[in-house]
Amino acid sequence: MRIQLLPSTFDAQGVANLEQRLTCFLIDDCVAVDAGSIAIALTNEQRSKVKDIIVTHPHMDHVASLPIFIDDLYPSLQQPMRVHATQEVIQLLERDVFNWNVYPRFSDLKNDYGPVMQYVPIPIGEPFKVAHLNVVAVPVNHIVPTVGLVVSDGQSSVAFSSDTAETEEFWKILNKMKGLDALLIEASFPDRMAKLAEVSRHFTPASLGQELKKLNHNGMDIMAVHLKATYRDEIVAQLDALNIPKLSVMEPGRIYEW
Ligand SMILES: [Zn+2]
Ligand SMILES: [Zn+2]
């Protein structure tokens, strides 16, 4: 499985910045997990291949450019863009984003080929298919309804925590799995901001270090993501100091293969 954390911004030469402001992972060039930077960072080839987007929760950094992405493709979509999310998240997207005020309700609109956007409700705790991938969604502990994901392509399996603080069910599912290859987990705030991390339901390096004790570590890669851009260097240093084997910070723009 090829996974790219899409860059959020680029420098004047077009080189991706390391700071992550928006969240969007691209799997095998065709399935997106969240859509923060989806309209900004895809190549033209990738843009033509993405047909499925899984939205873990409706926070702006995860959906910021989803409306623009569908708008850009509006006249050319020959099949609807499928947005996979829990029923709760679909309702929030309809109420707060695609509400005719912030942006058009694309799920009600058609182009010359037919509907342009289709919601696909995802079950909780039950496997479902997205393109060639098998996916399981697990509720995690964030301030709005949010799911973590375990994604498998038959060869390899990767878990995405999405945004979360201390949680239980996610680890139960991961610990039951044979052969998990990578865990992409959030580390949002530096340790000195533990209070803010707690109320906004995110990890700091210290709380992430505690949390990872719940994981029966089998040698998988652990990639820290969602580091708040303003505090990136501080968070990176604190993650390094944890000395957890195979823990590293995921680089936007780089393609990882598992
Ligand atoms: Zn969030
Ligand atoms: Zn977020």
PDB file of C-alpha atoms and ligand atoms in Angstrom:
ATOM      1  CA  MET A   1       0.000   0.000   0.000  1.00  0.00           C
ATOM      2  CA  ARG A   2       1.338   3.421  -0.980  1.00  0.00           C
ATOM      3  CA  ILE A   3       0.442   6.242   1.385  1.00  0.00           C
ATOM      4  CA  GLN A   4       1.208   9.921   1.001  1.00  0.00           C
ATOM      5  CA  LEU A   5       0.398  12.603   3.542  1.00  0.00           C
ATOM      6  CA  LEU A   6      -0.422  15.443   1.192  1.00  0.00           C
ATOM      7  CA  PRO A   7       1.451  18.697   1.800  1.00  0.00           C
ATOM      8  CA  SER A   8      -0.574  21.646   3.090  1.00  0.00           C
ATOM      9  CA  THR A   9       1.582  24.409   1.654  1.00  0.00           C
ATOM     10  CA  PHE A  10       4.492  24.867  -0.753  1.00  0.00           C
ATOM     11  CA  ASP A  11       7.388  27.314  -0.828  1.00  0.00           C
ATOM     12  CA  ALA A  12       7.955  29.787  -3.675  1.00  0.00           C
ATOM     13  CA  GLN A  13       9.862  27.104  -5.638  1.00  0.00           C
ATOM     14  CA  GLY A  14       6.954  24.689  -5.326  1.00  0.00           C
ATOM     15  CA  VAL A  15       8.698  22.442  -2.791  1.00  0.00           C
ATOM     16  CA  ALA A  16       6.368  20.976  -0.164  1.00  0.00           C
ATOM     17  CA  ASN A  17       6.706  22.472   3.307  1.00  0.00           C
ATOM     18  CA  LEU A  18       7.186  20.036   6.185  1.00  0.00           C
ATOM     19  CA  GLU A  19       4.659  21.795   8.389  1.00  0.00           C
ATOM     20  CA  GLN A  20       1.283  20.070   8.355  1.00  0.00           C
ATOM     21  CA  ARG A  21      -1.705  22.383   8.614  1.00  0.00           C
ATOM     22  CA  LEU A  22      -4.325  20.295   6.867  1.00  0.00           C
ATOM     23  CA  THR A  23      -4.911  16.540   6.931  1.00  0.00           C
ATOM     24  CA  CYS A  24      -5.327  14.417   3.803  1.00  0.00           C
ATOM     25  CA  PHE A  25      -3.757  11.003   3.189  1.00  0.00           C
ATOM     26  CA  LEU A  26      -3.779   9.539  -0.291  1.00  0.00           C
ATOM     27  CA  ILE A  27      -3.797   5.722  -0.505  1.00  0.00           C
ATOM     28  CA  ASP A  28      -2.662   4.062  -3.757  1.00  0.00           C
ATOM     29  CA  ASP A  29      -3.362   7.321  -5.591  1.00  0.00           C
ATOM     30  CA  CYS A  30      -7.110   6.694  -5.556  1.00  0.00           C
ATOM     31  CA  VAL A  31      -8.604   6.756  -2.040  1.00  0.00           C
ATOM     32  CA  ALA A  32      -8.293   9.760   0.254  1.00  0.00           C
ATOM     33  CA  VAL A  33      -8.527   9.637   4.032  1.00  0.00           C
ATOM     34  CA  ASP A  34      -9.751  13.111   4.978  1.00  0.00           C
ATOM     35  CA  ALA A  35      -9.652  15.988   2.561  1.00  0.00           C
ATOM     36  CA  GLY A  36      -7.993  19.000   4.189  1.00  0.00           C
ATOM     37  CA  SER A  37      -5.508  19.653   1.378  1.00  0.00           C
ATOM     38  CA  ILE A  38      -7.106  17.537  -1.347  1.00  0.00           C
ATOM     39  CA  ALA A  39      -7.785  20.456  -3.714  1.00  0.00           C
ATOM     40  CA  ILE A  40      -4.324  21.945  -3.156  1.00  0.00           C
ATOM     41  CA  ALA A  41      -1.764  19.182  -3.336  1.00  0.00           C
ATOM     42  CA  LEU A  42      -2.810  16.514  -5.837  1.00  0.00           C
ATOM     43  CA  THR A  43      -1.069  16.107  -9.179  1.00  0.00           C
ATOM     44  CA  ASN A  44      -3.384  16.226 -12.201  1.00  0.00           C
ATOM     45  CA  GLU A  45      -3.013  12.474 -12.576  1.00  0.00           C
ATOM     46  CA  GLN A  46      -3.945  11.859  -8.939  1.00  0.00           C
ATOM     47  CA  ARG A  47      -6.875  14.256  -9.247  1.00  0.00           C
ATOM     48  CA  SER A  48      -8.283  12.194 -12.096  1.00  0.00           C
ATOM     49  CA  LYS A  49      -7.972   8.953 -10.106  1.00  0.00           C
ATOM     50  CA  VAL A  50      -9.518   9.875  -6.744  1.00  0.00           C
ATOM     51  CA  LYS A  51     -13.096   8.615  -6.604  1.00  0.00           C
ATOM     52  CA  ASP A  52     -13.461   7.831  -2.899  1.00  0.00           C
ATOM     53  CA  ILE A  53     -12.887  10.024   0.128  1.00  0.00           C
ATOM     54  CA  ILE A  54     -13.245   8.771   3.703  1.00  0.00           C
ATOM     55  CA  VAL A  55     -13.966  11.604   6.148  1.00  0.00           C
ATOM     56  CA  THR A  56     -13.045  10.719   9.754  1.00  0.00           C
ATOM     57  CA  HIS A  57     -14.649  13.825  11.270  1.00  0.00           C
ATOM     58  CA  PRO A  58     -15.843  17.247  10.107  1.00  0.00           C
ATOM     59  CA  HIS A  59     -13.152  19.520  11.583  1.00  0.00           C
ATOM     60  CA  MET A  60     -11.950  22.188   9.160  1.00  0.00           C
ATOM     61  CA  ASP A  61      -8.361  20.911   8.928  1.00  0.00           C
ATOM     62  CA  HIS A  62      -9.813  17.591   7.642  1.00  0.00           C
ATOM     63  CA  VAL A  63     -12.403  18.931   5.174  1.00  0.00           C
ATOM     64  CA  ALA A  64     -11.154  22.433   4.284  1.00  0.00           C
ATOM     65  CA  SER A  65     -10.725  21.933   0.563  1.00  0.00           C
ATOM     66  CA  LEU A  66     -13.251  19.121   0.016  1.00  0.00           C
ATOM     67  CA  PRO A  67     -15.894  21.554  -1.340  1.00  0.00           C
ATOM     68  CA  ILE A  68     -13.317  23.167  -3.645  1.00  0.00           C
ATOM     69  CA  PHE A  69     -12.137  19.750  -4.867  1.00  0.00           C
ATOM     70  CA  ILE A  70     -15.651  18.779  -5.955  1.00  0.00           C
ATOM     71  CA  ASP A  71     -16.218  22.259  -7.397  1.00  0.00           C
ATOM     72  CA  ASP A  72     -13.032  21.969  -9.504  1.00  0.00           C
ATOM     73  CA  LEU A  73     -14.123  18.592 -10.894  1.00  0.00           C
ATOM     74  CA  TYR A  74     -17.819  19.488 -11.197  1.00  0.00           C
ATOM     75  CA  PRO A  75     -18.183  19.545 -15.012  1.00  0.00           C
ATOM     76  CA  SER A  76     -15.954  16.516 -15.636  1.00  0.00           C
ATOM     77  CA  LEU A  77     -17.195  13.988 -13.052  1.00  0.00           C
ATOM     78  CA  GLN A  78     -18.612  11.029 -14.931  1.00  0.00           C
ATOM     79  CA  GLN A  79     -19.584   9.344 -11.694  1.00  0.00           C
ATOM     80  CA  PRO A  80     -20.315  10.920  -8.320  1.00  0.00           C
ATOM     81  CA  MET A  81     -17.439  11.545  -5.902  1.00  0.00           C
ATOM     82  CA  ARG A  82     -18.135   9.096  -3.084  1.00  0.00           C
ATOM     83  CA  VAL A  83     -17.780  10.567   0.405  1.00  0.00           C
ATOM     84  CA  HIS A  84     -17.623   7.785   2.995  1.00  0.00           C
ATOM     85  CA  ALA A  85     -18.418   8.815   6.561  1.00  0.00           C
ATOM     86  CA  THR A  86     -20.512   7.792   9.539  1.00  0.00           C
ATOM     87  CA  GLN A  87     -24.128   8.920   9.490  1.00  0.00           C
ATOM     88  CA  GLU A  88     -23.342  11.437  12.239  1.00  0.00           C
ATOM     89  CA  VAL A  89     -20.518  12.997  10.235  1.00  0.00           C
ATOM     90  CA  ILE A  90     -22.616  13.090   7.050  1.00  0.00           C
ATOM     91  CA  GLN A  91     -25.287  15.034   8.928  1.00  0.00           C
ATOM     92  CA  LEU A  92     -22.710  17.513  10.210  1.00  0.00           C
ATOM     93  CA  LEU A  93     -21.225  18.008   6.721  1.00  0.00           C
ATOM     94  CA  GLU A  94     -24.699  18.652   5.320  1.00  0.00           C
ATOM     95  CA  ARG A  95     -25.654  21.004   8.146  1.00  0.00           C
ATOM     96  CA  ASP A  96     -22.412  22.962   8.455  1.00  0.00           C
ATOM     97  CA  VAL A  97     -20.545  22.810   5.125  1.00  0.00           C
ATOM     98  CA  PHE A  98     -22.691  21.772   2.141  1.00  0.00           C
ATOM     99  CA  ASN A  99     -25.641  23.831   3.394  1.00  0.00           C
ATOM    100  CA  TRP A 100     -26.130  26.331   0.530  1.00  0.00           C
ATOM    101  CA  ASN A 101     -24.619  29.057   2.743  1.00  0.00           C
ATOM    102  CA  VAL A 102     -21.024  27.968   3.189  1.00  0.00           C
ATOM    103  CA  TYR A 103     -21.125  26.047  -0.103  1.00  0.00           C
ATOM    104  CA  PRO A 104     -23.652  24.374  -2.423  1.00  0.00           C
ATOM    105  CA  ARG A 105     -25.254  21.086  -1.429  1.00  0.00           C
ATOM    106  CA  PHE A 106     -23.417  19.078  -4.074  1.00  0.00           C
ATOM    107  CA  SER A 107     -25.226  15.874  -3.050  1.00  0.00           C
ATOM    108  CA  ASP A 108     -28.400  17.394  -4.584  1.00  0.00           C
ATOM    109  CA  LEU A 109     -26.716  18.538  -7.808  1.00  0.00           C
ATOM    110  CA  LYS A 110     -26.069  16.915 -11.165  1.00  0.00           C
ATOM    111  CA  ASN A 111     -23.829  17.665 -14.121  1.00  0.00           C
ATOM    112  CA  ASP A 112     -24.341  16.374 -17.675  1.00  0.00           C
ATOM    113  CA  TYR A 113     -23.369  12.848 -16.564  1.00  0.00           C
ATOM    114  CA  GLY A 114     -25.472  12.621 -13.391  1.00  0.00           C
ATOM    115  CA  PRO A 115     -24.995  13.193  -9.633  1.00  0.00           C
ATOM    116  CA  VAL A 116     -21.642  14.752  -8.656  1.00  0.00           C
ATOM    117  CA  MET A 117     -21.392  13.714  -5.012  1.00  0.00           C
ATOM    118  CA  GLN A 118     -22.727  10.729  -3.141  1.00  0.00           C
ATOM    119  CA  TYR A 119     -22.556   9.996   0.577  1.00  0.00           C
ATOM    120  CA  VAL A 120     -21.798   6.412   1.514  1.00  0.00           C
ATOM    121  CA  PRO A 121     -22.607   5.795   5.217  1.00  0.00           C
ATOM    122  CA  ILE A 122     -19.962   3.668   6.887  1.00  0.00           C
ATOM    123  CA  PRO A 123     -20.672   1.135   9.628  1.00  0.00           C
ATOM    124  CA  ILE A 124     -18.905   1.130  12.971  1.00  0.00           C
ATOM    125  CA  GLY A 125     -16.792  -1.904  13.842  1.00  0.00           C
ATOM    126  CA  GLU A 126     -17.845  -3.842  10.712  1.00  0.00           C
ATOM    127  CA  PRO A 127     -15.586  -4.243   7.670  1.00  0.00           C
ATOM    128  CA  PHE A 128     -16.576  -2.368   4.521  1.00  0.00           C
ATOM    129  CA  LYS A 129     -15.029  -1.931   1.075  1.00  0.00           C
ATOM    130  CA  VAL A 130     -13.699   1.316  -0.386  1.00  0.00           C
ATOM    131  CA  ALA A 131     -12.323   0.747  -3.898  1.00  0.00           C
ATOM    132  CA  HIS A 132      -9.841  -2.163  -3.510  1.00  0.00           C
ATOM    133  CA  LEU A 133      -9.426  -1.613   0.230  1.00  0.00           C
ATOM    134  CA  ASN A 134     -11.005  -3.317   3.242  1.00  0.00           C
ATOM    135  CA  VAL A 135     -11.670  -0.818   5.990  1.00  0.00           C
ATOM    136  CA  VAL A 136     -12.832  -0.963   9.612  1.00  0.00           C
ATOM    137  CA  ALA A 137     -13.909   2.237  11.383  1.00  0.00           C
ATOM    138  CA  VAL A 138     -13.569   2.555  15.159  1.00  0.00           C
ATOM    139  CA  PRO A 139     -14.853   5.464  17.269  1.00  0.00           C
ATOM    140  CA  VAL A 140     -12.025   7.372  18.976  1.00  0.00           C
ATOM    141  CA  ASN A 141     -11.996  10.036  21.689  1.00  0.00           C
ATOM    142  CA  HIS A 142     -12.243  13.458  20.049  1.00  0.00           C
ATOM    143  CA  ILE A 143     -14.417  16.493  20.641  1.00  0.00           C
ATOM    144  CA  VAL A 144     -16.787  15.680  17.748  1.00  0.00           C
ATOM    145  CA  PRO A 145     -17.830  12.245  16.420  1.00  0.00           C
ATOM    146  CA  THR A 146     -14.613  10.808  14.961  1.00  0.00           C
ATOM    147  CA  VAL A 147     -13.442   7.436  13.726  1.00  0.00           C
ATOM    148  CA  GLY A 148     -10.024   5.854  13.509  1.00  0.00           C
ATOM    149  CA  LEU A 149      -9.524   3.455  10.596  1.00  0.00           C
ATOM    150  CA  VAL A 150      -7.782   0.188   9.893  1.00  0.00           C
ATOM    151  CA  VAL A 151      -7.156  -0.164   6.161  1.00  0.00           C
ATOM    152  CA  SER A 152      -6.009  -3.370   4.428  1.00  0.00           C
ATOM    153  CA  ASP A 153      -5.311  -4.173   0.783  1.00  0.00           C
ATOM    154  CA  GLY A 154      -4.851  -7.915   1.254  1.00  0.00           C
ATOM    155  CA  GLN A 155      -1.055  -7.531   1.442  1.00  0.00           C
ATOM    156  CA  SER A 156      -0.539  -4.963   4.148  1.00  0.00           C
ATOM    157  CA  SER A 157      -2.555  -3.166   6.824  1.00  0.00           C
ATOM    158  CA  VAL A 158      -2.250   0.365   8.137  1.00  0.00           C
ATOM    159  CA  ALA A 159      -4.111   1.998  11.052  1.00  0.00           C
ATOM    160  CA  PHE A 160      -5.040   5.689  11.186  1.00  0.00           C
ATOM    161  CA  SER A 161      -5.880   7.102  14.604  1.00  0.00           C
ATOM    162  CA  SER A 162      -7.385  10.328  13.232  1.00  0.00           C
ATOM    163  CA  ASP A 163      -7.656  13.020  15.932  1.00  0.00           C
ATOM    164  CA  THR A 164      -7.960  11.505  19.387  1.00  0.00           C
ATOM    165  CA  ALA A 165      -6.972  11.548  23.032  1.00  0.00           C
ATOM    166  CA  GLU A 166      -6.782   8.444  25.263  1.00  0.00           C
ATOM    167  CA  THR A 167      -8.961   5.713  23.807  1.00  0.00           C
ATOM    168  CA  GLU A 168      -9.632   1.973  24.261  1.00  0.00           C
ATOM    169  CA  GLU A 169     -11.558   0.302  21.431  1.00  0.00           C
ATOM    170  CA  PHE A 170      -8.999   1.324  18.796  1.00  0.00           C
ATOM    171  CA  TRP A 171      -6.209  -0.494  20.653  1.00  0.00           C
ATOM    172  CA  LYS A 172      -8.353  -3.602  21.209  1.00  0.00           C
ATOM    173  CA  ILE A 173      -8.872  -3.896  17.455  1.00  0.00           C
ATOM    174  CA  LEU A 174      -5.198  -3.239  16.668  1.00  0.00           C
ATOM    175  CA  ASN A 175      -3.978  -5.722  19.263  1.00  0.00           C
ATOM    176  CA  LYS A 176      -6.201  -8.448  17.805  1.00  0.00           C
ATOM    177  CA  MET A 177      -4.743  -7.996  14.323  1.00  0.00           C
ATOM    178  CA  LYS A 178      -2.022 -10.145  12.869  1.00  0.00           C
ATOM    179  CA  GLY A 179       0.491  -8.284  10.785  1.00  0.00           C
ATOM    180  CA  LEU A 180      -0.248  -4.610  11.182  1.00  0.00           C
ATOM    181  CA  ASP A 181       2.423  -2.788   9.170  1.00  0.00           C
ATOM    182  CA  ALA A 182       2.069   0.815  10.272  1.00  0.00           C
ATOM    183  CA  LEU A 183       0.222   3.058  12.674  1.00  0.00           C
ATOM    184  CA  LEU A 184      -0.314   6.706  11.758  1.00  0.00           C
ATOM    185  CA  ILE A 185      -1.112   8.480  14.999  1.00  0.00           C
ATOM    186  CA  GLU A 186      -1.612  12.053  15.982  1.00  0.00           C
ATOM    187  CA  ALA A 187       0.706  14.125  18.205  1.00  0.00           C
ATOM    188  CA  SER A 188      -0.823  17.601  18.088  1.00  0.00           C
ATOM    189  CA  PHE A 189       0.601  19.732  20.901  1.00  0.00           C
ATOM    190  CA  PRO A 190       3.896  20.036  22.796  1.00  0.00           C
ATOM    191  CA  ASP A 191       3.988  18.757  26.372  1.00  0.00           C
ATOM    192  CA  ARG A 192       3.719  22.251  27.884  1.00  0.00           C
ATOM    193  CA  MET A 193       0.266  22.542  26.291  1.00  0.00           C
ATOM    194  CA  ALA A 194      -1.091  19.382  27.942  1.00  0.00           C
ATOM    195  CA  LYS A 195      -4.115  21.269  29.291  1.00  0.00           C
ATOM    196  CA  LEU A 196      -5.174  22.454  25.838  1.00  0.00           C
ATOM    197  CA  ALA A 197      -4.510  18.989  24.422  1.00  0.00           C
ATOM    198  CA  GLU A 198      -6.788  17.529  27.086  1.00  0.00           C
ATOM    199  CA  VAL A 199      -9.734  19.867  26.494  1.00  0.00           C
ATOM    200  CA  SER A 200      -9.456  19.627  22.712  1.00  0.00           C
ATOM    201  CA  ARG A 201      -8.909  15.822  22.905  1.00  0.00           C
ATOM    202  CA  HIS A 202      -5.506  15.508  21.328  1.00  0.00           C
ATOM    203  CA  PHE A 203      -2.172  13.931  22.293  1.00  0.00           C
ATOM    204  CA  THR A 204       1.077  15.500  23.366  1.00  0.00           C
ATOM    205  CA  PRO A 205       4.287  13.455  23.013  1.00  0.00           C
ATOM    206  CA  ALA A 206       4.052  12.571  26.732  1.00  0.00           C
ATOM    207  CA  SER A 207       0.432  11.408  26.574  1.00  0.00           C
ATOM    208  CA  LEU A 208       1.116   9.588  23.297  1.00  0.00           C
ATOM    209  CA  GLY A 209       4.046   7.791  24.943  1.00  0.00           C
ATOM    210  CA  GLN A 210       1.716   6.606  27.718  1.00  0.00           C
ATOM    211  CA  GLU A 211      -0.973   5.634  25.234  1.00  0.00           C
ATOM    212  CA  LEU A 212       1.390   3.540  23.110  1.00  0.00           C
ATOM    213  CA  LYS A 213       1.905   1.259  26.122  1.00  0.00           C
ATOM    214  CA  LYS A 214      -1.570  -0.099  25.284  1.00  0.00           C
ATOM    215  CA  LEU A 215      -0.257  -1.313  21.932  1.00  0.00           C
ATOM    216  CA  ASN A 216       1.286  -4.782  21.689  1.00  0.00           C
ATOM    217  CA  HIS A 217       4.114  -3.492  19.537  1.00  0.00           C
ATOM    218  CA  ASN A 218       5.035  -5.962  16.840  1.00  0.00           C
ATOM    219  CA  GLY A 219       7.748  -3.918  15.167  1.00  0.00           C
ATOM    220  CA  MET A 220       5.413  -1.905  12.973  1.00  0.00           C
ATOM    221  CA  ASP A 221       6.292   1.606  11.876  1.00  0.00           C
ATOM    222  CA  ILE A 222       4.692   4.279  14.056  1.00  0.00           C
ATOM    223  CA  MET A 223       4.323   7.565  12.212  1.00  0.00           C
ATOM    224  CA  ALA A 224       3.417  10.703  14.138  1.00  0.00           C
ATOM    225  CA  VAL A 225       1.126  13.040  12.193  1.00  0.00           C
ATOM    226  CA  HIS A 226      -1.023  16.127  12.833  1.00  0.00           C
ATOM    227  CA  LEU A 227       1.788  18.048  14.597  1.00  0.00           C
ATOM    228  CA  LYS A 228       0.526  21.626  14.982  1.00  0.00           C
ATOM    229  CA  ALA A 229       2.669  23.582  12.547  1.00  0.00           C
ATOM    230  CA  THR A 230       3.516  26.376  14.996  1.00  0.00           C
ATOM    231  CA  TYR A 231       5.077  23.958  17.504  1.00  0.00           C
ATOM    232  CA  ARG A 232       6.504  21.397  15.066  1.00  0.00           C
ATOM    233  CA  ASP A 233      10.177  21.568  16.114  1.00  0.00           C
ATOM    234  CA  GLU A 234       9.316  21.330  19.799  1.00  0.00           C
ATOM    235  CA  ILE A 235       6.988  18.358  19.254  1.00  0.00           C
ATOM    236  CA  VAL A 236       9.585  16.571  17.073  1.00  0.00           C
ATOM    237  CA  ALA A 237      12.245  16.943  19.797  1.00  0.00           C
ATOM    238  CA  GLN A 238       9.854  15.630  22.449  1.00  0.00           C
ATOM    239  CA  LEU A 239       8.849  12.665  20.267  1.00  0.00           C
ATOM    240  CA  ASP A 240      12.542  11.828  19.695  1.00  0.00           C
ATOM    241  CA  ALA A 241      13.157  11.946  23.437  1.00  0.00           C
ATOM    242  CA  LEU A 242      10.531   9.221  23.983  1.00  0.00           C
ATOM    243  CA  ASN A 243      12.989   6.731  22.418  1.00  0.00           C
ATOM    244  CA  ILE A 244      10.192   4.538  21.104  1.00  0.00           C
ATOM    245  CA  PRO A 245      11.466   2.035  18.506  1.00  0.00           C
ATOM    246  CA  LYS A 246      10.365   2.792  14.942  1.00  0.00           C
ATOM    247  CA  LEU A 247       8.558   5.980  15.926  1.00  0.00           C
ATOM    248  CA  SER A 248       9.151   8.781  13.441  1.00  0.00           C
ATOM    249  CA  VAL A 249       7.402  11.859  12.095  1.00  0.00           C
ATOM    250  CA  MET A 250       5.614  11.425   8.761  1.00  0.00           C
ATOM    251  CA  GLU A 251       6.829  13.812   6.080  1.00  0.00           C
ATOM    252  CA  PRO A 252       4.238  15.531   3.915  1.00  0.00           C
ATOM    253  CA  GLY A 253       4.768  14.815   0.221  1.00  0.00           C
ATOM    254  CA  ARG A 254       6.870  11.681   0.711  1.00  0.00           C
ATOM    255  CA  ILE A 255       5.479   8.384  -0.518  1.00  0.00           C
ATOM    256  CA  TYR A 256       5.577   5.564   2.018  1.00  0.00           C
ATOM    257  CA  GLU A 257       5.075   1.942   1.031  1.00  0.00           C
ATOM    258  CA  TRP A 258       3.927  -0.841   3.305  1.00  0.00           C
TER     259      TRP A 258
HETATM  260 ZN    ZN B   1     -10.200  17.277  14.932  1.00  0.00          ZN
HETATM  261 ZN    ZN B   2      -7.342  17.769  13.041  1.00  0.00          ZN
END
